[in-house]
Short mmCIF file of C-alpha atoms in Angstrom, two decimals:
data_model
loop_
_atom_site.label_atom_id
_atom_site.label_comp_id
_atom_site.label_asym_id
_atom_site.label_seq_id
_atom_site.Cartn_x
_atom_site.Cartn_y
_atom_site.Cartn_z
CA MET A 169 -20.51 2.03 16.43
CA THR A 170 -20.92 1.47 12.40
CA LYS A 171 -23.42 -0.04 11.24
CA TYR A 172 -21.68 -2.63 9.39
CA PRO A 173 -21.51 -5.78 10.03
CA VAL A 174 -17.46 -5.73 10.65
CA ASP A 175 -14.80 -3.37 12.54
CA LEU A 176 -13.32 -3.03 9.55
CA ILE A 177 -12.18 -4.19 5.56
CA THR A 178 -8.72 -4.37 4.12
CA ILE A 179 -7.97 -3.99 0.75
CA LEU A 180 -5.02 -5.64 -0.53
CA GLY A 181 -3.11 -6.61 -3.13
CA PRO A 182 0.14 -6.97 -5.88
CA THR A 183 2.19 -3.15 -6.46
CA ALA A 184 0.30 -1.95 -10.20
CA SER A 185 -3.00 -3.91 -9.26
CA GLY A 186 -5.42 -0.30 -7.86
CA LYS A 187 -5.43 -0.91 -4.19
CA THR A 188 -6.10 3.15 -4.35
CA PRO A 189 -7.99 4.07 -6.64
CA PHE A 190 -10.62 1.28 -5.62
CA ALA A 191 -10.20 2.11 -1.89
CA ALA A 192 -10.92 6.02 -1.93
CA HIS A 193 -14.18 4.61 -5.29
CA LEU A 194 -15.42 2.12 -1.97
CA ALA A 195 -15.43 5.18 0.51
CA HIS A 196 -17.14 7.76 -1.53
CA HIS A 197 -19.89 4.81 -2.16
CA LEU A 198 -20.11 3.75 1.80
CA GLY A 199 -19.82 8.02 2.39
CA ASP A 200 -18.65 7.09 6.11
CA ALA A 201 -15.03 5.40 5.72
CA GLU A 202 -11.76 7.01 5.81
CA ILE A 203 -8.71 4.89 4.28
CA ILE A 204 -5.76 3.85 7.16
CA SER A 205 -2.23 3.48 4.29
CA ALA A 206 -0.26 -0.08 5.37
CA ASP A 207 2.21 0.90 2.19
CA SER A 208 5.65 0.69 5.11
CA ARG A 209 6.87 3.34 2.35
CA MET A 210 4.58 6.19 1.70
CA VAL A 211 4.67 7.36 5.99
CA TYR A 212 7.47 9.38 4.98
CA ARG A 213 7.45 13.03 3.55
CA GLY A 214 9.48 12.90 0.85
CA MET A 215 9.43 10.33 -0.52
CA THR A 216 6.26 10.86 -2.99
CA ILE A 217 6.57 9.99 -6.10
CA GLY A 218 8.62 6.55 -5.84
CA SER A 219 6.07 5.43 -3.25
CA GLY A 220 3.45 5.76 -5.38
CA LYS A 221 1.67 8.53 -3.49
CA ASP A 222 -0.63 9.57 -5.69
CA LEU A 223 -2.17 11.89 -3.61
CA ASP A 224 -4.89 12.68 -6.45
CA ASP A 225 -6.50 9.36 -5.83
CA TYR A 226 -7.94 10.38 -2.61
CA VAL A 227 -10.28 13.02 -4.66
CA VAL A 228 -13.40 11.24 -5.99
CA ASP A 229 -15.90 13.29 -7.68
CA GLY A 230 -15.12 16.67 -6.29
CA HIS A 231 -14.60 14.43 -2.53
CA HIS A 232 -12.07 13.94 -0.80
CA ILE A 233 -11.50 11.12 1.65
CA PRO A 234 -9.51 11.44 4.18
CA TYR A 235 -6.43 9.20 4.39
CA HIS A 236 -4.31 8.15 7.41
CA LEU A 237 -0.61 7.15 8.20
CA ILE A 238 0.46 9.15 4.92
CA ASP A 239 3.85 11.42 5.56
CA ILE A 240 4.52 11.16 9.15
CA CYS A 241 8.31 11.08 9.91
CA GLU A 242 10.91 12.19 7.84
CA ALA A 243 12.70 10.19 4.34
CA GLY A 244 15.78 8.39 6.35
CA TYR A 245 14.08 7.82 9.14
CA ARG A 246 13.44 3.09 10.07
CA PHE A 247 9.63 2.76 11.19
CA ASN A 248 8.95 -0.12 12.13
CA VAL A 249 6.10 -3.39 11.86
CA TYR A 250 5.77 -1.96 15.80
CA GLU A 251 5.35 1.40 14.95
CA PHE A 252 3.02 0.70 12.47
CA GLN A 253 0.37 -1.49 15.23
CA CYS A 254 1.02 1.49 17.97
CA ALA A 255 0.17 4.67 14.45
CA PHE A 256 -2.73 2.19 12.85
CA GLN A 257 -4.69 1.61 16.52
CA ASN A 258 -4.70 4.99 17.03
CA ALA A 259 -5.58 6.04 13.20
CA PHE A 260 -8.10 3.15 13.74
CA MET A 261 -9.56 4.49 18.15
CA ASP A 262 -9.40 7.87 15.74
CA ILE A 263 -11.72 7.15 12.91
CA THR A 264 -14.56 4.40 14.52
CA ALA A 265 -15.14 7.28 17.57
CA ARG A 266 -16.87 9.11 15.08
CA GLY A 267 -18.58 6.57 13.86
CA GLN A 268 -16.59 6.31 10.16
CA LEU A 269 -15.58 2.90 9.39
CA PRO A 270 -11.51 2.42 8.54
CA ILE A 271 -10.61 1.26 5.03
CA MET A 272 -6.37 -0.26 5.25
CA CYS A 273 -5.33 -0.61 2.02
CA GLY A 274 -1.64 -1.84 1.22
CA GLY A 275 0.51 -4.14 -0.75
CA THR A 276 3.26 -4.47 2.64
CA GLY A 277 2.17 -7.34 3.68
CA LEU A 278 3.52 -8.05 7.37
CA TYR A 279 2.39 -4.17 7.95
CA ILE A 280 -1.91 -5.91 6.98
CA GLU A 281 -0.71 -9.74 8.61
CA SER A 282 0.49 -7.99 11.77
CA VAL A 283 -2.85 -5.89 11.60
CA LEU A 284 -5.22 -8.86 11.52
CA LYS A 285 -3.24 -11.18 13.46
CA SER A 286 -3.07 -9.38 15.92
CA TYR A 287 0.27 -9.76 16.04
CA GLU A 288 2.17 -9.57 20.25
CA LEU A 289 5.08 -6.79 19.38
CA GLY A 290 7.22 -4.62 22.23
CA GLN A 291 5.39 -6.58 25.33
CA VAL A 292 1.57 -5.03 23.62
CA ARG A 293 -1.07 -7.01 21.73
CA PHE A 294 -3.65 -5.34 20.30
CA PRO A 295 -7.00 -6.30 20.25
CA GLU A 296 -7.99 -8.21 17.34
CA ARG A 297 -10.17 -6.52 14.73
CA ASN A 298 -13.42 -7.70 12.17
CA SER A 299 -12.39 -7.68 8.92
CA LEU A 300 -13.61 -8.07 5.31
CA THR A 301 -10.14 -7.94 3.59
CA ILE A 302 -10.26 -8.13 -0.06
CA GLY A 303 -8.27 -8.90 -1.66
CA LEU A 304 -7.53 -6.90 -5.95
CA SER A 305 -6.00 -10.80 -8.78
CA ILE A 306 -4.38 -9.36 -11.61
CA GLU A 307 -3.65 -11.23 -14.16
CA ARG A 308 0.47 -12.18 -14.34
CA ASP A 309 0.72 -9.84 -18.16
CA LEU A 310 -1.59 -8.15 -17.14
CA ARG A 311 0.28 -6.64 -13.70
CA ARG A 312 3.89 -6.53 -15.36
CA GLU A 313 2.50 -4.36 -18.48
CA LYS A 314 0.84 -1.67 -16.20
CA ILE A 315 3.87 -1.28 -14.10
CA SER A 316 6.37 -1.41 -16.84
CA ARG A 317 3.64 1.91 -18.04
CA ARG A 318 4.14 3.86 -14.75
CA LEU A 319 7.71 3.05 -14.35
CA LYS A 320 7.72 5.33 -17.18
CA ALA A 321 5.40 7.46 -16.46
CA ARG A 322 7.41 7.78 -12.95
CA LEU A 323 10.48 8.48 -14.38
CA GLU A 324 8.77 11.03 -17.22
CA GLU A 325 7.11 12.36 -13.74
CA GLY A 326 10.00 13.60 -11.94
CA MET A 327 11.52 10.17 -9.27
CA ILE A 328 15.13 11.14 -10.24
CA GLU A 329 15.24 14.89 -9.19
CA GLU A 330 12.98 13.80 -6.31
CA VAL A 331 16.12 11.36 -5.31
CA GLN A 332 18.29 14.41 -5.61
CA THR A 333 15.85 16.06 -3.92
CA LEU A 334 16.01 13.60 -0.89
CA LEU A 335 20.02 13.19 -1.03
CA GLN A 336 20.55 16.87 -0.05
CA THR A 337 19.37 15.64 3.12
CA VAL A 338 19.51 11.67 3.46
CA SER A 339 22.21 9.84 2.81
CA ALA A 340 22.15 7.51 -0.31
CA GLU A 341 23.41 4.39 2.73
CA LYS A 342 19.33 5.02 3.89
CA LEU A 343 17.72 6.02 1.24
CA ILE A 344 19.39 2.77 -1.40
CA ARG A 345 17.98 1.11 1.65
CA TYR A 346 14.65 1.65 1.22
CA GLY A 347 14.67 -0.65 -2.06
CA LEU A 348 13.20 -0.76 -5.18
CA GLU A 349 12.69 2.40 -6.84
CA TYR A 350 15.27 4.27 -4.18
CA LYS A 351 17.80 2.06 -3.94
CA PHE A 352 17.95 1.66 -7.65
CA VAL A 353 18.03 5.91 -8.57
CA THR A 354 20.06 6.79 -5.90
CA LEU A 355 22.82 4.20 -7.49
CA TYR A 356 22.09 6.08 -10.78
CA CYS A 357 22.48 9.61 -9.05
CA LEU A 358 25.52 8.18 -7.50
CA GLY A 359 26.62 7.04 -11.13
CA GLN A 360 27.43 3.59 -10.64
CA LEU A 361 24.28 2.07 -12.56
CA SER A 362 23.89 4.48 -16.34
CA TYR A 363 20.59 5.38 -16.62
CA ASP A 364 19.83 1.92 -18.71
CA GLU A 365 21.15 -0.14 -16.21
CA MET A 366 19.49 1.50 -13.30
CA TYR A 367 15.91 1.40 -16.06
CA ARG A 368 16.58 -2.39 -16.84
CA GLN A 369 17.50 -3.65 -12.74
CA LEU A 370 14.46 -1.36 -11.71
CA GLU A 371 12.31 -2.76 -13.89
CA ILE A 372 13.37 -6.53 -12.74
CA ALA A 373 13.05 -5.76 -9.75
CA ILE A 374 9.63 -4.04 -9.10
CA HIS A 375 8.15 -7.51 -10.99
CA GLN A 376 10.43 -9.53 -8.15
CA PHE A 377 8.34 -7.41 -5.78
CA ALA A 378 5.39 -8.11 -7.29
CA LYS A 379 5.83 -12.01 -6.76
CA ARG A 380 7.02 -12.31 -3.38
CA GLN A 381 3.90 -9.29 -2.42
CA MET A 382 1.36 -12.25 -4.34
CA THR A 383 3.37 -15.01 -2.45
CA TRP A 384 2.58 -13.47 0.95
CA PHE A 385 -1.17 -12.55 0.28
CA ARG A 386 -1.70 -16.59 -0.71
CA GLY A 387 0.21 -17.31 3.12
CA MET A 388 -2.14 -14.99 5.55
CA GLU A 389 -4.95 -17.16 3.35
CA GLU A 390 -3.68 -20.72 3.26
CA ARG A 391 -0.99 -21.09 6.56
CA ARG A 392 -1.78 -18.23 7.87
CA GLY A 393 -5.55 -18.58 8.21
CA ILE A 394 -6.96 -15.61 7.11
CA PRO A 395 -9.93 -15.38 4.74
CA ILE A 396 -9.27 -13.38 1.22
CA HIS A 397 -12.34 -12.29 -0.85
CA TRP A 398 -10.53 -12.55 -4.31
CA ILE A 399 -11.84 -9.68 -6.94
CA ASP A 400 -11.19 -9.12 -11.04
CA ALA A 401 -8.68 -5.88 -10.10
CA THR A 402 -9.48 -5.15 -14.11
CA LEU A 403 -13.36 -4.78 -12.99
CA ALA A 404 -14.93 -1.15 -13.03
CA HIS A 405 -14.33 0.35 -9.55
CA GLU A 406 -18.73 0.22 -9.55
CA ASP A 407 -18.49 -3.61 -10.29
CA LYS A 408 -15.75 -4.33 -7.23
CA VAL A 409 -18.00 -1.71 -5.24
CA GLN A 410 -20.95 -4.01 -5.40
CA ILE A 411 -19.67 -6.91 -5.11
CA VAL A 412 -17.96 -5.65 -1.81
CA LEU A 413 -21.59 -4.31 -1.13
CA ASP A 414 -23.21 -7.88 -0.99
CA LEU A 415 -20.48 -9.75 0.69
CA LEU A 416 -21.59 -6.39 4.04
CA ASN A 417 -24.49 -7.12 4.00
CA GLY A 418 -23.92 -11.16 3.74
CA LYS A 419 -24.93 -12.05 -0.32
#
C-alpha cells in the first residue's frame, strides 16, 4: 500500500505536449513512483527514434526513473490492447508490491481507457484503478510548431537510418502498418515518395494524429465519464508537479 489517496496517476495528452519529461519529473519529486508507458509503438524494440522513446527523459538530476512496457516485443509483431492490459496489470502489481506508485503515461487513448474503464477483453476484466488523471493541454499553434520542429530533429537524428535497419528484418508491409513515421519513411526508402513528399505528408499526418488524440481524450472526459484535470503544458515542471501535489492533497 502507498501513502497516496489514489493507486495510480495517469498523465495523458497529445503528441509533443511533453508527457514523458513531466511524468519523470513528477516521479522524481515523489521519490517512490515508477512509470508505465501507455504508447502503442514504444513496446517495440528497434523502433526508437520514430516512436519518440527519448529514454534520456527518464533521467532527472542524474536519477534514473524506472519505466515499464518499453521494448517488450519485437518490431513486426502486432501488439494489441488485450496484451497491453495484461502487461499493464503485471507491471502495476509489481510496482505496488514494492510500495511504489505507478504513473501511467502515454498518448494511446485506447490503451489508457482500457485500464481506466476496466475493459473486459478475452473474457477477463481486471480490477478498476482509482486514478488521478492529468491531461497536458497545449495551444494548437504551439503544438503544431513543436511537432514540426521535432520531426526535423528526428530526421536529423537518424530516423531514416532506423527504418532502413528495420527493413532488414521486418517487411515493409508490417512497418507501414505502424503508421506515421514508419509508414512514410518506409515509402521513401522504397522509392515511392520523394524526400520532400515524405516530409510534407508525414508532417500533415502527425498534425492530424494529434487532433485525433485530443478528440479521443475529450470523449473520455465528456462522454465516457473519466475526469481529467487539464494542466497547461507550457508551465515549468515544478509548477505542474505542485498542481498534482495539490490535487493529491485535496486542495
